[in-house]
Amino acid sequence: MPVGTKGEPMPLLEKLKSWFTPARPLSREMLHYQTPPDAAQQYRLHLRVEEGGRGLLVINAATILHLNQTATEYARLLIQGADDEEAARTVARRYRVSRAQARADYRRLRDHIFTLATSTDLCPVTYLELERVEPFSAGTSAPYRVDLALTYRIDEAGALDPEARRRVDRELTTEEWRQILQLLWEVGVPHVCFTGGEPTLREDLVELIRHAEALGQVTGLLTDGRRLREAEYLEKLLLAGLDHLQITLASHRPKVHDGIVGRAGAWQETEAGLRNALAGDIYIVVHLVVTPANADSVVETVAYLAESGVPAVALSSPLRVASEEERLRLQSALEEAQNAAHERGLTLVWDLAAPYSHVNPMEMEAALAPEQVICQHLYIEPDGDVLPAQGYNVVLGNLLRDPWEAIWDHPERKRLVAFSS
């Protein structure tokens, strides 16, 4: 019998209230699960419990499910390793449903999540009969991914990326980047991508990847691939836990590639790095930027990548800064490259980071303006300043000096988000 605070029988009215009072929402937190190294099928889950008990479940840093309060509770129990009976008891007690119903619901959600995590071509909208949420449209307390520009240097001589903002006059120390990674994890960011400039110029890159992985974050690296030709260095990246690589290639033709990047011999080094990476155990995307210099041969480059064993490509082009005539030519080349990728079975990836430039690979396939991408991404410069996204010269704050809420809820970011919706 329910009792009051002094051990007396609980009045009937209080008893009725206890039956019908909604379960108190879960507190905000971030949870992570990764299958053991010897598991036959590998996958990772990140659950971010939002204010009010709703949740954001990220599967393999790719599929994002927005969950209601009850589904969030089930997902939390799943990540914590609860068996069927424990989950049924917990949910039945909190939501006043039968254990049989709670057990069946838990098993169903667990099976759905496992299927999504281990299948590459399954649509969650169709499979789970979910209401579709447009990419980046849902409001959340933190982004899905943050891109970390460790440096704006592009070569060993210290030359700066020509598109980088010149006002960045220092690079954060290793300890400062560790603090930022910790903060991002605490606010619920499941995925970070190290970019630049050329991030492999930072001698602490391996250490930073290892630190992010220890926290539970999915890590990616955007690079020109040149240093990956060093087998020992690539092995260090893989042992640190790096999850995916994006290598930028300008062309399969050495002279065209070298001319675009402005460095003699660059193609040979990038090609060697790409082949080393393809031989390793890591997911690889090649980022191909279509420019006037390579537009006529981009289909051949896609064919070269497919024949080399590259599984996925990201296509982009500086359409916004091109003349009208040039834009039409580049748009046509992009469409031809896209068709060639489909014909050869390459996966097209549209939401990975790009080097600091006007180029954004999100625009074409998803039909999204760059303003929409800022809804769920952030970009951190080498000195810790935060931009809404790569290429947006609006400083929202500095992660080492300003509170997270002041950055995420910055009026300028809110204005851009409202403009994109």
Short mmCIF file of C-alpha atoms in Angstrom, two decimals:
data_model
loop_
_atom_site.label_atom_id
_atom_site.label_comp_id
_atom_site.label_asym_id
_atom_site.label_seq_id
_atom_site.Cartn_x
_atom_site.Cartn_y
_atom_site.Cartn_z
CA MET A 1 0.00 0.00 0.00
CA PRO A 2 1.38 3.46 -0.84
CA VAL A 3 2.32 5.35 2.30
CA GLY A 4 2.94 8.99 3.17
CA THR A 5 6.12 10.55 4.50
CA LYS A 6 5.35 9.49 8.09
CA GLY A 7 4.49 5.89 7.31
CA GLU A 8 0.75 6.55 7.28
CA PRO A 9 -1.50 5.24 4.48
CA MET A 10 -1.43 7.58 1.48
CA PRO A 11 -4.73 9.45 0.96
CA LEU A 12 -6.80 8.28 -2.00
CA LEU A 13 -6.24 11.54 -3.92
CA GLU A 14 -2.48 11.26 -3.54
CA LYS A 15 -2.63 7.62 -4.60
CA LEU A 16 -4.52 8.54 -7.77
CA LYS A 17 -2.00 11.30 -8.53
CA SER A 18 0.83 8.81 -8.19
CA TRP A 19 -0.85 6.58 -10.77
CA PHE A 20 -1.30 9.27 -13.40
CA THR A 21 1.66 11.60 -12.87
CA PRO A 22 3.92 11.38 -15.96
CA ALA A 23 7.34 9.85 -15.44
CA ARG A 24 10.00 12.43 -14.68
CA PRO A 25 12.13 12.95 -17.80
CA LEU A 26 15.69 11.68 -17.86
CA SER A 27 18.38 14.23 -17.10
CA ARG A 28 20.57 15.56 -19.89
CA GLU A 29 23.56 13.32 -20.56
CA MET A 30 25.69 11.77 -23.29
CA LEU A 31 26.13 8.00 -23.59
CA HIS A 32 28.29 5.95 -25.93
CA TYR A 33 28.51 2.29 -26.92
CA GLN A 34 31.02 0.59 -29.19
CA THR A 35 31.07 -3.10 -30.01
CA PRO A 36 34.08 -5.06 -28.70
CA PRO A 37 37.04 -5.33 -31.12
CA ASP A 38 36.39 -9.04 -31.69
CA ALA A 39 32.69 -8.62 -32.53
CA ALA A 40 31.71 -9.97 -35.93
CA GLN A 41 29.82 -6.78 -36.80
CA GLN A 42 31.22 -3.45 -35.67
CA TYR A 43 29.10 -0.39 -34.87
CA ARG A 44 28.90 2.61 -32.56
CA LEU A 45 25.97 4.29 -30.87
CA HIS A 46 25.77 7.75 -29.31
CA LEU A 47 22.72 8.80 -27.34
CA ARG A 48 22.30 12.43 -26.36
CA VAL A 49 19.47 12.95 -23.89
CA GLU A 50 18.06 16.41 -24.46
CA GLU A 51 16.16 18.72 -22.14
CA GLY A 52 12.72 17.26 -21.42
CA GLY A 53 13.81 13.66 -21.89
CA ARG A 54 13.78 13.46 -25.67
CA GLY A 55 16.84 11.97 -27.28
CA LEU A 56 19.10 12.02 -30.30
CA LEU A 57 20.45 8.59 -31.26
CA VAL A 58 23.40 8.65 -33.67
CA ILE A 59 24.21 5.32 -35.33
CA ASN A 60 27.71 4.96 -36.76
CA ALA A 61 28.00 8.77 -36.94
CA ALA A 62 25.71 8.60 -39.97
CA THR A 63 22.08 7.74 -39.18
CA ILE A 64 20.38 10.14 -36.77
CA LEU A 65 17.12 9.27 -35.04
CA HIS A 66 15.10 11.75 -32.99
CA LEU A 67 13.45 9.80 -30.16
CA ASN A 68 10.52 10.57 -27.90
CA GLN A 69 10.87 10.23 -24.13
CA THR A 70 9.98 6.53 -23.94
CA ALA A 71 12.16 5.52 -26.89
CA THR A 72 15.03 7.50 -25.36
CA GLU A 73 14.66 5.51 -22.16
CA TYR A 74 14.77 2.24 -24.08
CA ALA A 75 17.86 3.40 -26.02
CA ARG A 76 19.57 4.41 -22.78
CA LEU A 77 18.91 0.98 -21.27
CA LEU A 78 20.22 -0.66 -24.43
CA ILE A 79 23.48 1.30 -24.35
CA GLN A 80 23.87 0.49 -20.65
CA GLY A 81 23.59 -3.22 -21.45
CA ALA A 82 20.25 -3.93 -19.77
CA ASP A 83 18.77 -7.34 -20.55
CA ASP A 84 15.12 -7.83 -21.51
CA GLU A 85 13.87 -8.36 -17.96
CA GLU A 86 15.72 -5.41 -16.45
CA ALA A 87 14.47 -3.11 -19.21
CA ALA A 88 10.92 -4.41 -18.83
CA ARG A 89 10.94 -3.84 -15.07
CA THR A 90 12.33 -0.32 -15.38
CA VAL A 91 9.95 0.86 -18.09
CA ALA A 92 6.90 -0.87 -16.60
CA ARG A 93 7.54 0.84 -13.27
CA ARG A 94 8.17 4.30 -14.73
CA TYR A 95 5.45 4.36 -17.38
CA ARG A 96 2.86 2.02 -15.85
CA VAL A 97 2.65 -0.39 -18.75
CA SER A 98 2.69 -4.16 -18.49
CA ARG A 99 6.05 -5.89 -18.36
CA ALA A 100 5.07 -7.94 -21.38
CA GLN A 101 4.43 -4.78 -23.41
CA ALA A 102 7.64 -3.12 -22.19
CA ARG A 103 9.64 -6.26 -22.97
CA ALA A 104 8.21 -6.49 -26.49
CA ASP A 105 8.84 -2.79 -27.18
CA TYR A 106 12.42 -3.05 -25.93
CA ARG A 107 13.17 -6.06 -28.11
CA ARG A 108 11.63 -4.37 -31.13
CA LEU A 109 13.67 -1.18 -30.73
CA ARG A 110 16.85 -3.16 -30.03
CA ASP A 111 16.37 -5.24 -33.18
CA HIS A 112 15.64 -2.15 -35.28
CA ILE A 113 18.75 -0.35 -34.03
CA PHE A 114 20.94 -3.40 -34.63
CA THR A 115 19.61 -3.74 -38.17
CA LEU A 116 20.22 -0.06 -38.92
CA ALA A 117 23.70 -0.26 -37.40
CA THR A 118 24.75 -3.26 -39.48
CA SER A 119 23.07 -2.42 -42.80
CA THR A 120 24.46 0.06 -45.30
CA ASP A 121 21.50 0.54 -47.63
CA LEU A 122 18.49 0.57 -45.32
CA CYS A 123 16.26 3.63 -45.12
CA PRO A 124 15.27 4.27 -41.48
CA VAL A 125 12.21 6.25 -42.58
CA THR A 126 10.81 3.26 -44.45
CA TYR A 127 12.18 0.53 -42.19
CA LEU A 128 11.03 2.05 -38.90
CA GLU A 129 7.97 3.76 -40.39
CA LEU A 130 9.27 7.02 -38.97
CA GLU A 131 8.19 10.52 -39.80
CA ARG A 132 10.97 12.04 -41.87
CA VAL A 133 12.88 14.92 -40.33
CA GLU A 134 14.62 17.02 -42.96
CA PRO A 135 18.42 17.11 -42.64
CA PHE A 136 19.64 19.57 -40.00
CA SER A 137 16.11 20.91 -39.40
CA ALA A 138 15.53 19.84 -35.80
CA GLY A 139 16.60 22.12 -32.97
CA THR A 140 19.04 20.55 -30.50
CA SER A 141 21.34 21.57 -27.65
CA ALA A 142 24.56 20.85 -29.57
CA PRO A 143 25.63 20.04 -33.15
CA TYR A 144 25.92 16.58 -34.67
CA ARG A 145 29.52 17.25 -35.66
CA VAL A 146 32.20 19.87 -35.06
CA ASP A 147 35.07 20.46 -37.49
CA LEU A 148 38.36 21.32 -35.80
CA ALA A 149 40.83 23.32 -37.91
CA LEU A 150 44.03 22.50 -36.04
CA THR A 151 46.14 24.71 -38.27
CA TYR A 152 45.90 26.86 -41.38
CA ARG A 153 49.40 25.86 -42.49
CA ILE A 154 49.40 23.84 -45.71
CA ASP A 155 53.03 22.78 -45.99
CA GLU A 156 56.17 22.21 -43.97
CA ALA A 157 57.42 25.71 -44.80
CA GLY A 158 54.48 27.24 -42.93
CA ALA A 159 52.59 28.67 -45.91
CA LEU A 160 49.00 29.55 -45.01
CA ASP A 161 45.86 28.32 -46.72
CA PRO A 162 45.03 31.21 -49.08
CA GLU A 163 41.35 31.04 -48.11
CA ALA A 164 42.05 31.10 -44.36
CA ARG A 165 41.29 34.16 -42.32
CA ARG A 166 44.48 36.09 -41.72
CA ARG A 167 43.42 37.35 -38.29
CA VAL A 168 44.14 33.94 -36.69
CA ASP A 169 47.57 34.64 -35.25
CA ARG A 170 48.20 31.55 -33.13
CA GLU A 171 47.47 27.85 -32.85
CA LEU A 172 46.10 26.29 -29.70
CA THR A 173 48.39 24.07 -27.67
CA THR A 174 47.82 20.35 -27.28
CA GLU A 175 46.36 20.86 -23.82
CA GLU A 176 44.00 23.57 -25.07
CA TRP A 177 42.69 21.27 -27.81
CA ARG A 178 42.24 18.53 -25.22
CA GLN A 179 40.14 20.94 -23.16
CA ILE A 180 38.01 21.73 -26.20
CA LEU A 181 37.46 18.05 -26.98
CA GLN A 182 36.42 17.46 -23.38
CA LEU A 183 33.99 20.37 -23.46
CA LEU A 184 32.48 19.21 -26.75
CA TRP A 185 31.92 15.74 -25.32
CA GLU A 186 30.30 17.16 -22.18
CA VAL A 187 27.79 19.21 -24.20
CA GLY A 188 26.97 16.18 -26.35
CA VAL A 189 28.97 16.35 -29.59
CA PRO A 190 29.43 12.76 -30.83
CA HIS A 191 31.60 13.41 -33.90
CA VAL A 192 34.66 15.56 -34.55
CA CYS A 193 36.61 15.98 -37.77
CA PHE A 194 40.20 17.24 -37.77
CA THR A 195 40.82 19.56 -40.68
CA GLY A 196 42.86 22.62 -41.65
CA GLY A 197 44.97 23.74 -43.49
CA GLU A 198 46.75 20.41 -43.37
CA PRO A 199 46.19 18.80 -39.95
CA THR A 200 48.95 16.20 -40.35
CA LEU A 201 51.43 19.07 -39.92
CA ARG A 202 50.47 19.10 -36.23
CA GLU A 203 52.77 16.70 -34.40
CA ASP A 204 50.09 16.15 -31.74
CA LEU A 205 47.42 14.94 -34.18
CA VAL A 206 47.75 11.30 -33.11
CA GLU A 207 47.49 12.29 -29.46
CA LEU A 208 44.37 14.39 -30.08
CA ILE A 209 42.69 11.57 -32.00
CA ARG A 210 43.51 9.19 -29.17
CA HIS A 211 42.05 11.61 -26.62
CA ALA A 212 38.82 12.10 -28.58
CA GLU A 213 38.42 8.35 -29.02
CA ALA A 214 38.98 7.79 -25.30
CA LEU A 215 36.15 10.21 -24.59
CA GLY A 216 33.89 8.27 -26.94
CA GLN A 217 33.81 10.53 -29.98
CA VAL A 218 33.86 9.39 -33.58
CA THR A 219 36.91 10.92 -35.27
CA GLY A 220 37.57 11.83 -38.88
CA LEU A 221 40.56 13.33 -40.64
CA LEU A 222 40.57 15.55 -43.73
CA THR A 223 43.98 15.56 -45.39
CA ASP A 224 45.78 15.97 -48.69
CA GLY A 225 47.04 12.43 -48.06
CA ARG A 226 50.70 13.20 -48.63
CA ARG A 227 51.92 12.15 -45.20
CA LEU A 228 49.93 8.93 -45.35
CA ARG A 229 52.60 7.62 -47.72
CA GLU A 230 54.59 7.05 -44.50
CA ALA A 231 53.32 3.62 -43.46
CA GLU A 232 54.47 4.06 -39.86
CA TYR A 233 52.58 7.35 -39.50
CA LEU A 234 49.40 5.89 -40.96
CA GLU A 235 49.65 2.98 -38.55
CA LYS A 236 49.85 5.42 -35.62
CA LEU A 237 46.66 7.13 -36.79
CA LEU A 238 44.85 3.81 -37.05
CA LEU A 239 46.06 2.59 -33.67
CA ALA A 240 44.89 5.87 -32.12
CA GLY A 241 41.39 4.89 -33.25
CA LEU A 242 40.77 7.13 -36.27
CA ASP A 243 37.38 6.17 -37.74
CA HIS A 244 37.36 7.68 -41.21
CA LEU A 245 39.62 9.46 -43.68
CA GLN A 246 38.80 12.04 -46.29
CA ILE A 247 41.58 12.58 -48.83
CA THR A 248 41.44 15.51 -51.22
CA LEU A 249 42.40 14.76 -54.82
CA ALA A 250 42.31 17.32 -57.63
CA SER A 251 42.76 14.94 -60.57
CA HIS A 252 44.00 11.51 -61.62
CA ARG A 253 46.36 13.33 -63.98
CA PRO A 254 49.60 14.24 -62.16
CA LYS A 255 50.19 17.54 -63.99
CA VAL A 256 46.61 18.71 -63.50
CA HIS A 257 46.63 17.80 -59.81
CA ASP A 258 50.00 19.45 -59.18
CA GLY A 259 48.91 22.56 -61.06
CA ILE A 260 45.73 22.95 -59.02
CA VAL A 261 47.40 22.45 -55.63
CA GLY A 262 50.45 24.47 -56.68
CA ARG A 263 53.08 21.93 -55.69
CA ALA A 264 55.27 19.88 -58.03
CA GLY A 265 55.30 16.19 -57.14
CA ALA A 266 52.19 16.46 -54.93
CA TRP A 267 50.18 13.95 -56.98
CA GLN A 268 52.76 11.21 -56.54
CA GLU A 269 52.77 11.71 -52.76
CA THR A 270 48.97 11.89 -52.48
CA GLU A 271 48.53 8.84 -54.69
CA ALA A 272 50.98 6.86 -52.53
CA GLY A 273 49.15 7.97 -49.40
CA LEU A 274 45.79 6.98 -50.87
CA ARG A 275 47.04 3.50 -51.77
CA ASN A 276 48.47 3.02 -48.28
CA ALA A 277 45.17 4.08 -46.74
CA LEU A 278 43.15 1.78 -49.00
CA ALA A 279 45.25 -1.12 -47.74
CA GLY A 280 44.42 -0.23 -44.14
CA ASP A 281 41.33 -0.99 -42.09
CA ILE A 282 39.54 2.36 -42.29
CA TYR A 283 36.66 3.95 -44.17
CA ILE A 284 37.89 6.29 -46.91
CA VAL A 285 36.23 9.07 -48.86
CA VAL A 286 38.01 10.95 -51.63
CA HIS A 287 37.00 14.59 -51.92
CA LEU A 288 37.09 15.74 -55.53
CA VAL A 289 36.78 19.48 -56.11
CA VAL A 290 35.60 20.24 -59.65
CA THR A 291 37.32 23.35 -61.02
CA PRO A 292 37.76 24.84 -64.49
CA ALA A 293 41.17 23.14 -64.63
CA ASN A 294 39.84 19.59 -64.15
CA ALA A 295 36.20 19.81 -65.29
CA ASP A 296 36.88 18.16 -68.65
CA SER A 297 38.48 15.09 -67.06
CA VAL A 298 36.47 14.69 -63.85
CA VAL A 299 34.56 11.64 -65.15
CA GLU A 300 37.88 9.95 -65.89
CA THR A 301 39.02 10.78 -62.35
CA VAL A 302 35.91 9.15 -60.90
CA ALA A 303 36.62 6.05 -62.99
CA TYR A 304 40.21 6.03 -61.75
CA LEU A 305 39.03 6.19 -58.13
CA ALA A 306 36.57 3.33 -58.64
CA GLU A 307 39.24 1.17 -60.27
CA SER A 308 41.59 1.96 -57.38
CA GLY A 309 39.10 0.57 -54.87
CA VAL A 310 37.90 3.84 -53.36
CA PRO A 311 34.45 3.15 -51.83
CA ALA A 312 33.08 6.70 -51.65
CA VAL A 313 33.53 10.17 -53.10
CA ALA A 314 32.51 13.68 -52.08
CA LEU A 315 31.97 16.07 -54.97
CA SER A 316 32.01 19.84 -54.73
CA SER A 317 32.75 22.93 -56.77
CA PRO A 318 33.22 26.68 -56.17
CA LEU A 319 29.93 27.48 -57.91
CA ARG A 320 29.17 30.54 -55.80
CA VAL A 321 32.30 32.40 -56.87
CA ALA A 322 32.23 31.37 -60.53
CA SER A 323 31.01 33.47 -63.43
CA GLU A 324 27.66 32.57 -64.99
CA GLU A 325 29.26 30.80 -67.95
CA GLU A 326 31.77 29.02 -65.75
CA ARG A 327 29.07 28.01 -63.28
CA LEU A 328 27.06 26.25 -65.98
CA ARG A 329 30.15 24.34 -67.09
CA LEU A 330 31.04 23.31 -63.55
CA GLN A 331 27.46 22.32 -62.77
CA SER A 332 27.41 20.09 -65.85
CA ALA A 333 30.73 18.51 -64.86
CA LEU A 334 29.41 17.87 -61.34
CA GLU A 335 26.33 16.12 -62.67
CA GLU A 336 28.43 13.99 -65.03
CA ALA A 337 30.72 13.05 -62.14
CA GLN A 338 27.73 12.19 -59.98
CA ASN A 339 26.28 9.94 -62.69
CA ALA A 340 29.67 8.28 -63.20
CA ALA A 341 29.92 7.59 -59.47
CA HIS A 342 26.45 6.01 -59.43
CA GLU A 343 27.24 3.88 -62.46
CA ARG A 344 30.42 2.56 -60.86
CA GLY A 345 28.81 1.83 -57.50
CA LEU A 346 30.58 4.54 -55.53
CA THR A 347 28.85 5.96 -52.48
CA LEU A 348 28.29 9.71 -52.71
CA VAL A 349 28.98 11.52 -49.45
CA TRP A 350 27.71 15.06 -49.00
CA ASP A 351 28.11 16.04 -45.36
CA LEU A 352 31.79 15.62 -44.55
CA ALA A 353 34.08 18.54 -43.88
CA ALA A 354 35.83 20.44 -46.64
CA PRO A 355 39.07 22.44 -46.51
CA TYR A 356 38.61 26.06 -45.53
CA SER A 357 37.21 27.53 -48.75
CA HIS A 358 34.05 28.59 -50.52
CA VAL A 359 33.40 24.96 -51.45
CA ASN A 360 30.73 23.03 -49.61
CA PRO A 361 29.85 19.46 -50.67
CA MET A 362 26.41 19.65 -49.03
CA GLU A 363 24.84 21.89 -51.64
CA MET A 364 24.26 19.66 -54.64
CA GLU A 365 22.79 16.31 -53.59
CA ALA A 366 20.82 17.40 -50.54
CA ALA A 367 19.62 20.60 -52.21
CA LEU A 368 20.62 22.50 -49.10
CA ALA A 369 21.99 25.99 -48.95
CA PRO A 370 25.11 26.34 -46.78
CA GLU A 371 22.97 28.31 -44.32
CA GLN A 372 21.04 25.12 -43.56
CA VAL A 373 24.19 23.18 -42.76
CA ILE A 374 25.01 25.52 -39.89
CA CYS A 375 21.96 24.26 -38.01
CA GLN A 376 23.85 21.20 -36.80
CA HIS A 377 27.54 21.88 -37.44
CA LEU A 378 30.16 24.20 -36.01
CA TYR A 379 33.67 25.05 -37.14
CA ILE A 380 36.51 25.85 -34.73
CA GLU A 381 39.50 27.83 -35.94
CA PRO A 382 43.12 27.20 -34.89
CA ASP A 383 42.87 29.80 -32.09
CA GLY A 384 39.62 28.42 -30.63
CA ASP A 385 37.25 30.91 -32.26
CA VAL A 386 33.95 29.34 -33.31
CA LEU A 387 32.29 29.98 -36.67
CA PRO A 388 28.79 28.80 -37.66
CA ALA A 389 30.39 26.72 -40.42
CA GLN A 390 33.43 26.62 -42.64
CA GLY A 391 33.59 29.78 -44.72
CA TYR A 392 31.32 31.90 -42.48
CA ASN A 393 33.37 34.74 -41.06
CA VAL A 394 31.10 35.34 -38.09
CA VAL A 395 32.76 34.68 -34.74
CA LEU A 396 30.26 33.25 -32.26
CA GLY A 397 32.77 33.21 -29.43
CA ASN A 398 35.83 31.33 -28.27
CA LEU A 399 35.50 27.91 -26.66
CA LEU A 400 38.26 28.62 -24.16
CA ARG A 401 36.74 31.89 -22.99
CA ASP A 402 32.99 31.86 -23.56
CA PRO A 403 30.21 29.66 -22.13
CA TRP A 404 28.83 27.02 -24.48
CA GLU A 405 25.29 28.39 -24.23
CA ALA A 406 26.48 31.84 -25.33
CA ILE A 407 28.05 30.30 -28.44
CA TRP A 408 25.27 27.88 -29.42
CA ASP A 409 22.53 30.43 -28.71
CA HIS A 410 24.43 33.36 -30.24
CA PRO A 411 21.98 35.82 -31.87
CA GLU A 412 23.84 35.72 -35.19
CA ARG A 413 23.73 31.94 -35.32
CA LYS A 414 20.03 31.99 -34.46
CA ARG A 415 19.46 34.53 -37.22
CA LEU A 416 21.21 32.32 -39.76
CA VAL A 417 19.29 29.26 -38.60
CA ALA A 418 15.98 31.13 -38.83
CA PHE A 419 16.93 32.40 -42.28
CA SER A 420 17.62 28.86 -43.48
CA SER A 421 14.37 27.37 -42.22
#
